[in-house]
Short mmCIF file of C-alpha atoms in Angstrom, two decimals:
data_model
loop_
_atom_site.label_atom_id
_atom_site.label_comp_id
_atom_site.label_asym_id
_atom_site.label_seq_id
_atom_site.Cartn_x
_atom_site.Cartn_y
_atom_site.Cartn_z
CA MET A 1 -12.98 89.29 -56.76
CA LYS A 2 -13.07 92.00 -54.11
CA LYS A 3 -16.75 91.29 -53.54
CA LEU A 4 -16.01 87.56 -52.95
CA THR A 5 -13.24 88.44 -50.51
CA SER A 6 -15.59 90.71 -48.56
CA ILE A 7 -18.18 87.94 -48.32
CA LEU A 8 -15.58 85.46 -46.99
CA LEU A 9 -14.38 87.96 -44.37
CA ALA A 10 -17.96 88.54 -43.26
CA LEU A 11 -18.51 84.79 -42.83
CA VAL A 12 -15.30 84.46 -40.78
CA LEU A 13 -16.45 87.23 -38.45
CA VAL A 14 -19.88 85.61 -38.01
CA PHE A 15 -18.33 82.26 -37.02
CA SER A 16 -15.90 84.01 -34.67
CA PHE A 17 -18.71 85.82 -32.82
CA ALA A 18 -20.70 82.56 -32.55
CA ALA A 19 -17.74 80.72 -31.04
CA CYS A 20 -17.13 83.49 -28.52
CA SER A 21 -20.78 83.44 -27.54
CA ASN A 22 -20.71 79.65 -26.94
CA ASN A 23 -17.52 79.89 -24.84
CA SER A 24 -19.07 82.65 -22.75
CA SER A 25 -22.13 80.47 -22.12
CA ASP A 26 -19.99 77.47 -21.15
CA ASN A 27 -17.95 79.60 -18.76
CA SER A 28 -21.16 80.93 -17.23
CA ASN A 29 -22.50 77.39 -16.74
CA THR A 30 -19.21 76.26 -15.20
CA THR A 31 -19.18 79.21 -12.80
CA SER A 32 -22.81 78.53 -11.84
CA SER A 33 -22.09 74.83 -11.18
CA THR A 34 -19.05 75.67 -9.07
CA SER A 35 -21.08 78.18 -7.05
CA GLN A 36 -23.85 75.62 -6.47
CA ALA A 37 -21.32 72.99 -5.37
CA ALA A 38 -19.77 75.46 -2.93
CA ASP A 39 -23.21 76.32 -1.52
CA THR A 40 -24.05 72.62 -1.14
CA SER A 41 -20.75 71.96 0.63
CA LYS A 42 -21.33 74.92 2.94
CA SER A 43 -24.85 73.71 3.73
CA THR A 44 -23.55 70.20 4.49
CA ASP A 45 -20.87 71.60 6.81
CA GLU A 46 -23.45 73.72 8.64
CA ASN A 47 -25.79 70.73 9.04
CA THR A 48 -22.95 68.64 10.42
CA GLN A 49 -22.05 71.34 12.92
CA ASN A 50 -25.70 71.67 13.97
CA SER A 51 -25.94 67.90 14.38
CA ASN A 52 -22.84 67.83 16.54
CA THR A 53 -24.16 70.53 18.83
CA SER A 54 -27.86 69.62 18.94
CA SER A 55 -27.70 67.03 21.70
CA LYS A 56 -29.27 68.22 24.96
CA ILE A 57 -29.08 64.90 26.82
CA LEU A 58 -26.07 63.76 28.82
CA VAL A 59 -25.42 60.34 30.34
CA VAL A 60 -23.07 60.57 33.31
CA TYR A 61 -21.86 57.39 34.95
CA TYR A 62 -19.40 55.86 37.35
CA SER A 63 -18.58 52.22 36.63
CA ALA A 64 -16.46 50.09 38.94
CA THR A 65 -16.50 46.82 37.00
CA GLY A 66 -17.96 47.76 33.61
CA SER A 67 -21.62 46.85 34.23
CA THR A 68 -22.80 50.44 34.66
CA LYS A 69 -20.73 51.53 31.68
CA ALA A 70 -22.51 49.03 29.42
CA VAL A 71 -25.93 50.32 30.51
CA ALA A 72 -24.81 53.94 30.12
CA GLU A 73 -23.60 53.35 26.58
CA THR A 74 -26.91 51.73 25.62
CA ILE A 75 -28.84 54.67 27.08
CA ALA A 76 -26.66 57.09 25.13
CA ASP A 77 -27.06 55.14 21.87
CA THR A 78 -30.83 54.91 22.30
CA SER A 79 -31.41 58.55 23.23
CA GLY A 80 -28.71 60.14 21.06
CA ALA A 81 -27.02 61.50 24.18
CA ASP A 82 -23.45 62.40 25.01
CA LEU A 83 -21.42 60.40 27.55
CA PHE A 84 -19.38 61.55 30.53
CA GLU A 85 -17.50 59.09 32.75
CA ILE A 86 -16.85 59.93 36.39
CA THR A 87 -13.23 58.99 36.98
CA PRO A 88 -11.53 59.03 40.41
CA VAL A 89 -8.03 60.48 40.53
CA ASP A 90 -7.08 57.29 42.36
CA PRO A 91 -9.00 54.53 40.52
CA TYR A 92 -10.35 51.56 42.44
CA THR A 93 -8.55 48.26 41.91
CA SER A 94 -10.18 44.84 42.18
CA ASP A 95 -8.67 44.51 45.66
CA ASP A 96 -10.09 47.92 46.60
CA LEU A 97 -13.55 46.70 45.59
CA ASN A 98 -13.47 43.51 47.66
CA TRP A 99 -16.32 44.33 50.03
CA THR A 100 -15.87 41.01 51.87
CA ASP A 101 -12.47 42.21 53.13
CA ASP A 102 -12.87 44.52 56.13
CA ASN A 103 -9.56 46.17 55.26
CA SER A 104 -10.31 46.86 51.59
CA ARG A 105 -10.68 50.43 50.42
CA VAL A 106 -14.46 50.32 49.94
CA SER A 107 -14.95 48.64 53.32
CA VAL A 108 -12.87 51.25 55.11
CA GLU A 109 -14.70 54.06 53.30
CA HIS A 110 -18.05 52.50 54.05
CA ASN A 111 -17.24 52.28 57.76
CA ASP A 112 -15.87 55.84 57.88
CA GLU A 113 -18.00 58.32 55.92
CA SER A 114 -15.29 60.98 56.18
CA LYS A 115 -13.16 58.89 53.83
CA ARG A 116 -15.75 58.95 51.03
CA ASP A 117 -14.51 62.27 49.63
CA VAL A 118 -13.18 60.89 46.34
CA PRO A 119 -11.33 63.48 44.17
CA LEU A 120 -12.21 63.28 40.47
CA THR A 121 -10.05 63.89 37.42
CA LYS A 122 -12.82 66.16 36.08
CA THR A 123 -15.98 67.26 37.86
CA THR A 124 -17.88 69.35 35.29
CA PRO A 125 -18.49 68.06 31.74
CA ASP A 126 -17.79 70.30 28.76
CA ASN A 127 -20.80 72.43 27.71
CA TRP A 128 -22.57 71.54 30.95
CA ALA A 129 -24.99 74.47 30.64
CA ASP A 130 -26.30 73.15 27.29
CA TYR A 131 -27.87 69.98 28.69
CA ASP A 132 -31.55 69.83 29.67
CA THR A 133 -31.64 66.18 30.74
CA VAL A 134 -28.93 64.36 32.70
CA PHE A 135 -28.90 60.63 33.41
CA ILE A 136 -26.70 59.67 36.37
CA GLY A 137 -25.63 56.03 36.65
CA TYR A 138 -23.76 54.15 39.36
CA PRO A 139 -23.39 50.76 41.02
CA ILE A 140 -25.11 50.24 44.36
CA TRP A 141 -22.72 50.03 47.33
CA TRP A 142 -24.30 49.05 50.64
CA GLY A 143 -27.73 50.19 49.49
CA ILE A 144 -26.64 53.65 48.24
CA ALA A 145 -24.99 55.15 45.18
CA ALA A 146 -21.27 54.42 44.90
CA TRP A 147 -19.71 57.45 46.55
CA PRO A 148 -17.36 58.46 43.70
CA VAL A 149 -20.58 59.98 42.28
CA ASN A 150 -20.94 62.33 45.26
CA ASN A 151 -18.38 64.93 44.23
CA PHE A 152 -19.85 65.10 40.73
CA VAL A 153 -23.31 65.77 42.16
CA LYS A 154 -22.09 68.28 44.73
CA GLY A 155 -19.82 70.02 42.23
CA ASN A 156 -22.44 70.96 39.63
CA ASP A 157 -25.54 73.15 39.38
CA PHE A 158 -28.56 71.17 38.17
CA SER A 159 -30.92 74.15 37.98
CA GLY A 160 -33.31 73.78 35.04
CA LYS A 161 -32.22 70.20 34.35
CA THR A 162 -34.20 66.98 34.54
CA VAL A 163 -32.15 64.37 36.41
CA ILE A 164 -32.80 60.66 35.88
CA PRO A 165 -30.87 58.18 38.04
CA PHE A 166 -30.12 54.58 37.10
CA CYS A 167 -28.10 51.92 38.83
CA THR A 168 -26.71 48.43 38.47
CA SER A 169 -26.57 45.80 41.18
CA THR A 170 -26.61 42.08 41.70
CA SER A 171 -29.63 42.09 43.97
CA SER A 172 -30.24 45.50 45.57
CA GLY A 173 -32.84 47.88 44.16
CA LEU A 174 -32.54 51.60 43.45
CA GLY A 175 -33.75 52.23 46.98
CA GLN A 176 -33.27 55.76 48.27
CA SER A 177 -30.10 56.32 46.27
CA GLY A 178 -31.75 58.70 43.80
CA ASP A 179 -33.42 60.70 46.55
CA LEU A 180 -30.17 60.99 48.49
CA LEU A 181 -28.35 62.30 45.42
CA ALA A 182 -31.17 64.76 44.74
CA ASP A 183 -30.88 66.06 48.31
CA MET A 184 -27.13 66.32 47.85
CA ALA A 185 -27.54 68.29 44.61
CA GLY A 186 -30.17 70.62 46.02
CA THR A 187 -31.24 71.69 42.51
CA GLY A 188 -32.76 70.04 39.47
CA ASN A 189 -35.98 68.18 38.76
CA ARG A 190 -35.55 64.51 39.61
CA GLN A 191 -37.50 61.82 37.76
CA ASP A 192 -37.94 58.23 38.89
CA GLY A 193 -34.98 56.06 37.97
CA GLU A 194 -34.37 52.41 37.19
CA ARG A 195 -32.30 49.55 38.51
CA PHE A 196 -30.66 47.07 36.14
CA SER A 197 -29.02 43.77 36.89
CA SER A 198 -25.29 43.53 36.32
CA GLY A 199 -25.86 41.68 33.05
CA ALA A 200 -28.92 43.58 31.83
CA SER A 201 -29.74 43.10 28.15
CA SER A 202 -29.58 46.01 25.75
CA SER A 203 -33.22 45.47 24.81
CA LYS A 204 -34.36 45.96 28.41
CA VAL A 205 -32.41 49.20 28.68
CA GLU A 206 -33.69 50.43 25.32
CA SER A 207 -37.27 49.64 26.33
CA TRP A 208 -36.91 51.73 29.48
CA VAL A 209 -35.39 54.69 27.65
CA ASN A 210 -38.03 54.61 24.92
CA GLY A 211 -40.72 54.74 27.59
CA LEU A 212 -39.38 57.99 29.03
CA ASP A 213 -40.71 61.40 28.00
CA LEU A 214 -37.44 62.66 26.51
CA LYS A 215 -37.51 65.80 24.39
#
């Protein structure tokens, strides 16, 4: 009888050790899976952060009626660039933009260059030093770049940056507007720009951007 009892106790101990061993293995697997999930999540977060900070192209634009804005957004979408809008402290109204009225704001400013000093809500974009390539877009006013762009150009250092101008107009070409802005900036490496009609198609803008040597 005692011998039988001893055998039963031995069997109970064997099963107990086996169960403990299985639980330990399960816990180890669970811990390993949790660790792997945490590593994957961390890697995903790091990739997202890198993606958010990897852009080295900036599209800067001033848009009076929305035409230049549409082109700028297409350029940004095509090149994976960031956007920065030049915004006057005192925005231009439709009456201000009536160039056929000699007393409108743009007419007065055109006739008196000293009045073209247009204060901006913000002159320097965030992380300005990080950008290698900067597109600058504007409507053409009397054959030159709309002067709200001037204070942006004069207020920033373009050293080491490639600057690509683009403009929108009903009939005028890019003309000397890009050269004049380059002279105003005094720094930067200017590339040839492009003129788009006020209602330029997205495909035309995309074609131009894809033909550029952007890094």
